[in-house]
Amino acid sequence: MDHSESLEVRQHNAITTARYDYTACQLDLLFFLLSKLRREDAPNQEYHIHMNEVVAMTGREWHYKQLKEATESMGSRMFEVENDQSYVQLWMFQKVEYVKGQGYLRIRLSEDIRPYLFELKNNFTSYQLFSALKISSKYAKRIYQLASQWKDIGETKTYDLNEFKHMLKLKDPKGKEPEQFQRISDLKAKVLDIAVRQINENTELKIGYTLLKQGRSFHAVRFYVTKQQPKQLPIPFDETPEDAKILMARRHLESLGIKDTKLVAQILGDENLVNELFKFMYRLKTDKIKADKNPAGLLLTVLGLKTPAKTS
């Protein structure tokens, strides 16, 4: 399944189509839960989430109050599934239990939500799912889907505004429903600018757009697309938590240009160095430390390692 096809899955999964804004804490819990989910699990399986494992993989540390608020909000959200035969309301958790003084929580999922979680795990990479859940605007979701198909080219084709509005369901092809955002200022403010902001802040794409004029009126739109590294990396759920941690650590080192095999092996072979690496990357991505010129050198200094002759 290629990237554009997998994006279509979003329209058929209750969780990704729900219009909620997921916090970083909620995303960490959801992704860690997905990483533990297995087909052979019993329907009433209890999942243990040890927060020190989450911290080790992400560099993000969540306190009891933040976790309690996160699971309370996730548990109270209703997901809707509708077809020709029925309309169903679903909730995610049967139970969330915090084990005091032990640093972990026990979660029991609603049995009816489990197929939708497996669908997420099977049809999305963690990257794609992260983007889907962080984009709340339905128009931004569609524009992200369009932009994803052109990311290797750098810009989309030019869309006639009528064609573009039909694609976003802002205009009824049969003319039975009134057109939305007829004024170009409304289209920019309530569709295009929101989409650009949400996509640029929360996905691996950076986009912009230009409106094209014909005479005195705007008649078309074109998007520009480049790849970027999103500020928050999700926990990969297609690996076991232990394997995912090493996989993410290796990706972090590659992104910094640290490729010396002995150095990489030394870091990945030491749990304390790996944990410090995740903390460093989180601080770097959230601008808590500045290392524009040589982030690799700063990391090696933080880890107490000498820089080899070449790190790339």
Tab-separated table of C-alpha atoms in Angstrom:
chain	number	residue	atom	x	y	z
A	1	MET	CA	0.000	0.000	0.000
A	2	ASP	CA	1.580	3.296	-1.031
A	3	HIS	CA	1.414	6.555	0.909
A	4	SER	CA	-1.513	8.071	-1.007
A	5	GLU	CA	-3.582	4.882	-0.737
A	6	SER	CA	-2.971	4.534	2.984
A	7	LEU	CA	-4.142	8.090	3.537
A	8	GLU	CA	-7.562	7.073	2.221
A	9	VAL	CA	-7.921	4.704	5.195
A	10	ARG	CA	-8.382	7.730	7.417
A	11	GLN	CA	-11.815	8.341	6.013
A	12	HIS	CA	-12.961	4.912	7.233
A	13	ASN	CA	-11.580	4.761	10.757
A	14	ALA	CA	-13.567	6.227	13.634
A	15	ILE	CA	-10.469	7.369	15.516
A	16	THR	CA	-8.743	9.251	12.700
A	17	THR	CA	-11.915	10.939	11.472
A	18	ALA	CA	-12.922	12.111	14.963
A	19	ARG	CA	-12.376	15.861	15.254
A	20	TYR	CA	-10.276	15.967	18.384
A	21	ASP	CA	-7.015	17.666	19.159
A	22	TYR	CA	-4.679	15.065	20.647
A	23	THR	CA	-2.113	16.372	23.118
A	24	ALA	CA	1.483	15.132	23.073
A	25	CYS	CA	0.772	13.153	26.242
A	26	GLN	CA	-2.297	11.457	24.719
A	27	LEU	CA	-0.362	10.618	21.557
A	28	ASP	CA	2.447	9.026	23.572
A	29	LEU	CA	-0.076	6.877	25.458
A	30	LEU	CA	-1.917	5.868	22.284
A	31	PHE	CA	1.237	4.998	20.345
A	32	PHE	CA	2.718	3.028	23.228
A	33	LEU	CA	-0.583	1.158	23.583
A	34	LEU	CA	-0.569	0.368	19.844
A	35	SER	CA	3.002	-0.921	20.140
A	36	LYS	CA	1.780	-3.482	22.718
A	37	LEU	CA	-1.350	-4.544	20.826
A	38	ARG	CA	-1.274	-8.096	19.385
A	39	ARG	CA	-3.907	-10.080	17.448
A	40	GLU	CA	-3.593	-13.028	19.815
A	41	ASP	CA	-4.439	-10.891	22.878
A	42	ALA	CA	-7.488	-11.935	24.880
A	43	PRO	CA	-10.544	-9.630	24.532
A	44	ASN	CA	-10.145	-8.502	28.150
A	45	GLN	CA	-6.342	-8.180	27.933
A	46	GLU	CA	-4.866	-5.719	30.410
A	47	TYR	CA	-2.016	-3.586	29.055
A	48	HIS	CA	0.658	-2.245	31.396
A	49	ILE	CA	2.248	1.066	30.436
A	50	HIS	CA	5.402	1.787	32.421
A	51	MET	CA	6.084	5.498	32.192
A	52	ASN	CA	9.845	5.101	32.497
A	53	GLU	CA	9.715	3.171	29.192
A	54	VAL	CA	7.778	5.997	27.540
A	55	VAL	CA	10.267	8.565	28.869
A	56	ALA	CA	13.194	6.456	27.662
A	57	MET	CA	11.764	6.265	24.134
A	58	THR	CA	10.641	9.874	23.726
A	59	GLY	CA	12.582	12.047	26.158
A	60	ARG	CA	9.213	13.393	27.331
A	61	GLU	CA	8.301	12.980	30.980
A	62	TRP	CA	4.652	13.073	32.047
A	63	HIS	CA	3.523	13.704	35.609
A	64	TYR	CA	0.598	11.976	37.343
A	65	LYS	CA	-1.746	14.953	36.894
A	66	GLN	CA	-0.989	15.203	33.144
A	67	LEU	CA	-1.532	11.473	32.656
A	68	LYS	CA	-4.788	11.488	34.638
A	69	GLU	CA	-6.142	14.379	32.563
A	70	ALA	CA	-4.990	12.690	29.344
A	71	THR	CA	-6.702	9.343	30.014
A	72	GLU	CA	-9.826	11.054	31.378
A	73	SER	CA	-10.202	13.028	28.154
A	74	MET	CA	-9.406	10.033	25.923
A	75	GLY	CA	-11.835	7.824	27.815
A	76	SER	CA	-14.720	10.280	27.633
A	77	ARG	CA	-14.477	10.813	23.873
A	78	MET	CA	-17.152	9.243	21.754
A	79	PHE	CA	-16.301	7.769	18.356
A	80	GLU	CA	-18.997	7.423	15.715
A	81	VAL	CA	-19.356	4.699	13.089
A	82	GLU	CA	-22.235	4.842	10.631
A	83	ASN	CA	-23.266	2.761	7.639
A	84	ASP	CA	-26.515	1.983	5.845
A	85	GLN	CA	-27.599	-0.457	8.554
A	86	SER	CA	-26.618	1.266	11.787
A	87	TYR	CA	-25.143	4.172	13.708
A	88	VAL	CA	-22.776	3.161	16.537
A	89	GLN	CA	-21.229	5.146	19.391
A	90	LEU	CA	-17.942	3.805	20.819
A	91	TRP	CA	-15.597	4.656	23.684
A	92	MET	CA	-11.951	3.623	24.012
A	93	PHE	CA	-11.405	2.345	27.563
A	94	GLN	CA	-13.157	-0.131	29.841
A	95	LYS	CA	-10.798	0.774	32.652
A	96	VAL	CA	-7.659	2.780	33.422
A	97	GLU	CA	-5.967	1.995	36.743
A	98	TYR	CA	-3.028	3.949	38.149
A	99	VAL	CA	-0.821	1.806	40.383
A	100	LYS	CA	0.337	4.217	43.063
A	101	GLY	CA	4.045	4.388	43.762
A	102	GLN	CA	4.870	1.937	40.955
A	103	GLY	CA	5.044	4.336	37.974
A	104	TYR	CA	2.740	2.421	35.668
A	105	LEU	CA	-0.906	2.193	34.661
A	106	ARG	CA	-3.125	-0.702	33.625
A	107	ILE	CA	-5.457	-0.179	30.689
A	108	ARG	CA	-8.307	-2.413	29.551
A	109	LEU	CA	-9.705	-1.489	26.148
A	110	SER	CA	-13.324	-1.484	25.113
A	111	GLU	CA	-13.777	-4.727	23.170
A	112	ASP	CA	-15.609	-2.934	20.344
A	113	ILE	CA	-12.829	-0.379	19.785
A	114	ARG	CA	-10.133	-3.054	19.301
A	115	PRO	CA	-10.797	-3.676	15.545
A	116	TYR	CA	-10.320	0.047	14.873
A	117	LEU	CA	-7.014	0.080	16.746
A	118	PHE	CA	-5.799	-2.924	14.748
A	119	GLU	CA	-6.866	-1.141	11.564
A	120	LEU	CA	-4.750	1.852	12.586
A	121	LYS	CA	-1.760	-0.356	13.314
A	122	ASN	CA	-2.068	-2.339	10.064
A	123	ASN	CA	-2.785	0.487	7.638
A	124	PHE	CA	-0.644	3.344	8.885
A	125	THR	CA	2.968	3.977	9.641
A	126	SER	CA	3.333	5.779	12.965
A	127	TYR	CA	4.341	8.876	10.948
A	128	GLN	CA	1.112	8.893	8.950
A	129	LEU	CA	-1.086	8.246	11.978
A	130	PHE	CA	0.644	10.971	13.972
A	131	SER	CA	-0.078	13.444	11.153
A	132	ALA	CA	-3.704	12.308	10.865
A	133	LEU	CA	-4.366	12.773	14.579
A	134	LYS	CA	-2.641	16.144	14.870
A	135	ILE	CA	-4.501	17.723	11.940
A	136	SER	CA	-7.957	18.692	13.195
A	137	SER	CA	-9.270	20.664	10.182
A	138	LYS	CA	-11.094	18.407	7.719
A	139	TYR	CA	-9.865	20.674	4.900
A	140	ALA	CA	-6.280	20.386	6.126
A	141	LYS	CA	-6.606	16.582	6.098
A	142	ARG	CA	-7.609	16.642	2.433
A	143	ILE	CA	-4.919	19.172	1.452
A	144	TYR	CA	-2.315	17.079	3.310
A	145	GLN	CA	-3.429	14.098	1.266
A	146	LEU	CA	-3.045	16.074	-1.963
A	147	ALA	CA	0.343	17.498	-0.972
A	148	SER	CA	1.654	14.030	0.022
A	149	GLN	CA	1.181	12.832	-3.557
A	150	TRP	CA	3.450	15.616	-4.873
A	151	LYS	CA	6.121	15.742	-2.152
A	152	ASP	CA	8.841	14.255	-4.375
A	153	ILE	CA	8.161	16.807	-7.120
A	154	GLY	CA	8.087	19.961	-4.988
A	155	GLU	CA	4.788	21.447	-6.114
A	156	THR	CA	1.314	20.240	-6.981
A	157	LYS	CA	-0.434	20.721	-10.261
A	158	THR	CA	-2.470	23.896	-10.630
A	159	TYR	CA	-6.035	23.319	-9.445
A	160	ASP	CA	-8.846	25.362	-10.921
A	161	LEU	CA	-10.687	26.866	-7.941
A	162	ASN	CA	-13.965	25.222	-8.955
A	163	GLU	CA	-12.188	21.846	-9.160
A	164	PHE	CA	-10.466	22.485	-5.828
A	165	LYS	CA	-13.731	23.411	-4.094
A	166	HIS	CA	-15.403	20.273	-5.428
A	167	MET	CA	-12.532	18.169	-4.051
A	168	LEU	CA	-12.953	19.728	-0.604
A	169	LYS	CA	-16.760	19.476	-0.831
A	170	LEU	CA	-17.064	23.255	-0.548
A	171	LYS	CA	-19.145	23.293	-3.694
A	172	ASP	CA	-21.861	20.886	-4.819
A	173	PRO	CA	-21.225	19.738	-8.437
A	174	LYS	CA	-24.997	19.579	-8.972
A	175	GLY	CA	-25.554	23.047	-7.541
A	176	LYS	CA	-28.127	21.883	-4.999
A	177	GLU	CA	-26.176	23.097	-1.946
A	178	PRO	CA	-24.915	26.677	-1.442
A	179	GLU	CA	-21.195	27.211	-2.101
A	180	GLN	CA	-19.055	27.727	1.012
A	181	PHE	CA	-16.399	30.447	1.358
A	182	GLN	CA	-17.224	32.202	-1.903
A	183	ARG	CA	-15.126	35.229	-0.938
A	184	ILE	CA	-11.441	34.599	-1.528
A	185	SER	CA	-10.604	36.188	1.850
A	186	ASP	CA	-12.805	33.575	3.596
A	187	LEU	CA	-11.261	30.733	1.592
A	188	LYS	CA	-7.776	31.897	2.611
A	189	ALA	CA	-8.572	32.485	6.290
A	190	LYS	CA	-10.806	29.474	6.988
A	191	VAL	CA	-9.365	26.828	4.670
A	192	LEU	CA	-5.954	27.522	3.130
A	193	ASP	CA	-4.134	29.341	5.951
A	194	ILE	CA	-5.395	26.920	8.627
A	195	ALA	CA	-4.305	23.962	6.484
A	196	VAL	CA	-0.832	25.403	5.938
A	197	ARG	CA	-0.354	26.069	9.668
A	198	GLN	CA	-1.570	22.647	10.829
A	199	ILE	CA	0.382	20.719	8.178
A	200	ASN	CA	3.601	22.664	8.767
A	201	GLU	CA	3.402	22.324	12.562
A	202	ASN	CA	2.429	18.678	12.762
A	203	THR	CA	3.591	16.669	9.760
A	204	GLU	CA	6.684	15.728	7.816
A	205	LEU	CA	5.633	18.161	5.056
A	206	LYS	CA	6.138	21.900	4.776
A	207	ILE	CA	3.701	23.520	2.361
A	208	GLY	CA	2.772	26.928	1.002
A	209	TYR	CA	0.379	28.054	-1.704
A	210	THR	CA	-0.142	30.701	-4.343
A	211	LEU	CA	-3.438	31.922	-5.777
A	212	LEU	CA	-3.394	32.649	-9.504
A	213	LYS	CA	-5.317	35.482	-11.122
A	214	GLN	CA	-7.067	35.701	-14.441
A	215	GLY	CA	-7.800	39.356	-15.025
A	216	ARG	CA	-8.979	40.763	-11.696
A	217	SER	CA	-10.259	37.502	-10.250
A	218	PHE	CA	-8.485	34.539	-8.687
A	219	HIS	CA	-9.129	31.366	-10.659
A	220	ALA	CA	-6.642	28.715	-9.464
A	221	VAL	CA	-4.422	27.528	-6.619
A	222	ARG	CA	-1.069	25.721	-6.518
A	223	PHE	CA	0.715	24.260	-3.483
A	224	TYR	CA	4.463	24.047	-2.873
A	225	VAL	CA	5.685	21.015	-0.929
A	226	THR	CA	8.972	20.138	0.764
A	227	LYS	CA	9.903	17.518	3.381
A	228	GLN	CA	10.861	18.461	6.920
A	229	GLN	CA	11.550	16.774	10.240
A	230	PRO	CA	8.508	17.197	12.534
A	231	LYS	CA	9.246	18.478	16.029
A	232	GLN	CA	7.692	15.517	17.801
A	233	LEU	CA	8.514	12.010	16.629
A	234	PRO	CA	5.926	9.357	17.495
A	235	ILE	CA	6.708	6.020	19.106
A	236	PRO	CA	6.843	3.431	16.277
A	237	PHE	CA	4.141	0.851	16.909
A	238	ASP	CA	5.153	-1.625	14.200
A	239	GLU	CA	7.987	-2.928	16.407
A	240	THR	CA	8.134	-4.207	19.977
A	241	PRO	CA	8.830	-1.367	22.439
A	242	GLU	CA	12.405	-2.604	22.923
A	243	ASP	CA	13.133	-2.857	19.182
A	244	ALA	CA	11.380	0.442	18.512
A	245	LYS	CA	13.594	2.213	21.022
A	246	ILE	CA	16.795	1.100	19.263
A	247	LEU	CA	15.280	1.829	15.838
A	248	MET	CA	14.404	5.371	16.888
A	249	ALA	CA	17.820	5.888	18.474
A	250	ARG	CA	19.518	4.815	15.237
A	251	ARG	CA	17.329	7.233	13.255
A	252	HIS	CA	18.219	10.059	15.630
A	253	LEU	CA	21.948	9.423	15.138
A	254	GLU	CA	21.505	9.283	11.351
A	255	SER	CA	19.601	12.587	11.370
A	256	LEU	CA	22.549	14.197	13.192
A	257	GLY	CA	25.024	12.764	10.698
A	258	ILE	CA	26.624	10.364	13.188
A	259	LYS	CA	27.406	7.291	11.085
A	260	ASP	CA	30.744	6.056	12.414
A	261	THR	CA	29.957	2.365	13.008
A	262	LYS	CA	32.001	1.979	16.214
A	263	LEU	CA	30.533	5.139	17.716
A	264	VAL	CA	26.966	4.176	16.762
A	265	ALA	CA	27.471	0.685	18.241
A	266	GLN	CA	28.912	2.182	21.442
A	267	ILE	CA	25.900	4.464	21.918
A	268	LEU	CA	23.243	1.872	20.984
A	269	GLY	CA	24.886	-0.723	23.222
A	270	ASP	CA	24.617	1.435	26.354
A	271	GLU	CA	21.099	1.960	27.747
A	272	ASN	CA	22.129	5.097	29.657
A	273	LEU	CA	23.604	6.691	26.507
A	274	VAL	CA	20.457	5.833	24.525
A	275	ASN	CA	18.255	7.434	27.200
A	276	GLU	CA	20.437	10.570	27.183
A	277	LEU	CA	20.208	10.639	23.381
A	278	PHE	CA	16.393	10.744	23.532
A	279	LYS	CA	16.440	13.530	26.116
A	280	PHE	CA	18.895	15.503	23.976
A	281	MET	CA	16.754	15.124	20.823
A	282	TYR	CA	13.614	16.214	22.657
A	283	ARG	CA	15.340	19.323	24.013
A	284	LEU	CA	16.777	20.048	20.561
A	285	LYS	CA	13.415	19.716	18.790
A	286	THR	CA	11.609	21.861	21.340
A	287	ASP	CA	14.290	24.582	21.117
A	288	LYS	CA	15.328	24.152	24.763
A	289	ILE	CA	18.915	23.867	23.559
A	290	LYS	CA	20.488	25.575	20.552
A	291	ALA	CA	22.932	23.721	18.346
A	292	ASP	CA	22.448	25.115	14.851
A	293	LYS	CA	26.085	24.690	13.764
A	294	ASN	CA	27.098	21.323	15.197
A	295	PRO	CA	24.355	19.396	17.018
A	296	ALA	CA	26.297	16.121	16.591
A	297	GLY	CA	29.317	17.571	18.371
A	298	LEU	CA	27.147	18.910	21.196
A	299	LEU	CA	25.481	15.508	21.630
A	300	LEU	CA	28.821	13.711	21.833
A	301	THR	CA	29.981	16.239	24.412
A	302	VAL	CA	26.796	15.697	26.439
A	303	LEU	CA	27.317	11.924	26.241
A	304	GLY	CA	30.944	12.290	27.323
A	305	LEU	CA	32.247	10.816	24.076
A	306	LYS	CA	35.044	12.088	21.889
A	307	THR	CA	34.195	13.085	18.343
A	308	PRO	CA	35.808	10.709	15.866
A	309	ALA	CA	37.696	12.070	12.875
A	310	LYS	CA	34.539	11.838	10.765
A	311	THR	CA	30.903	11.708	11.894
A	312	SER	CA	29.422	11.559	8.444
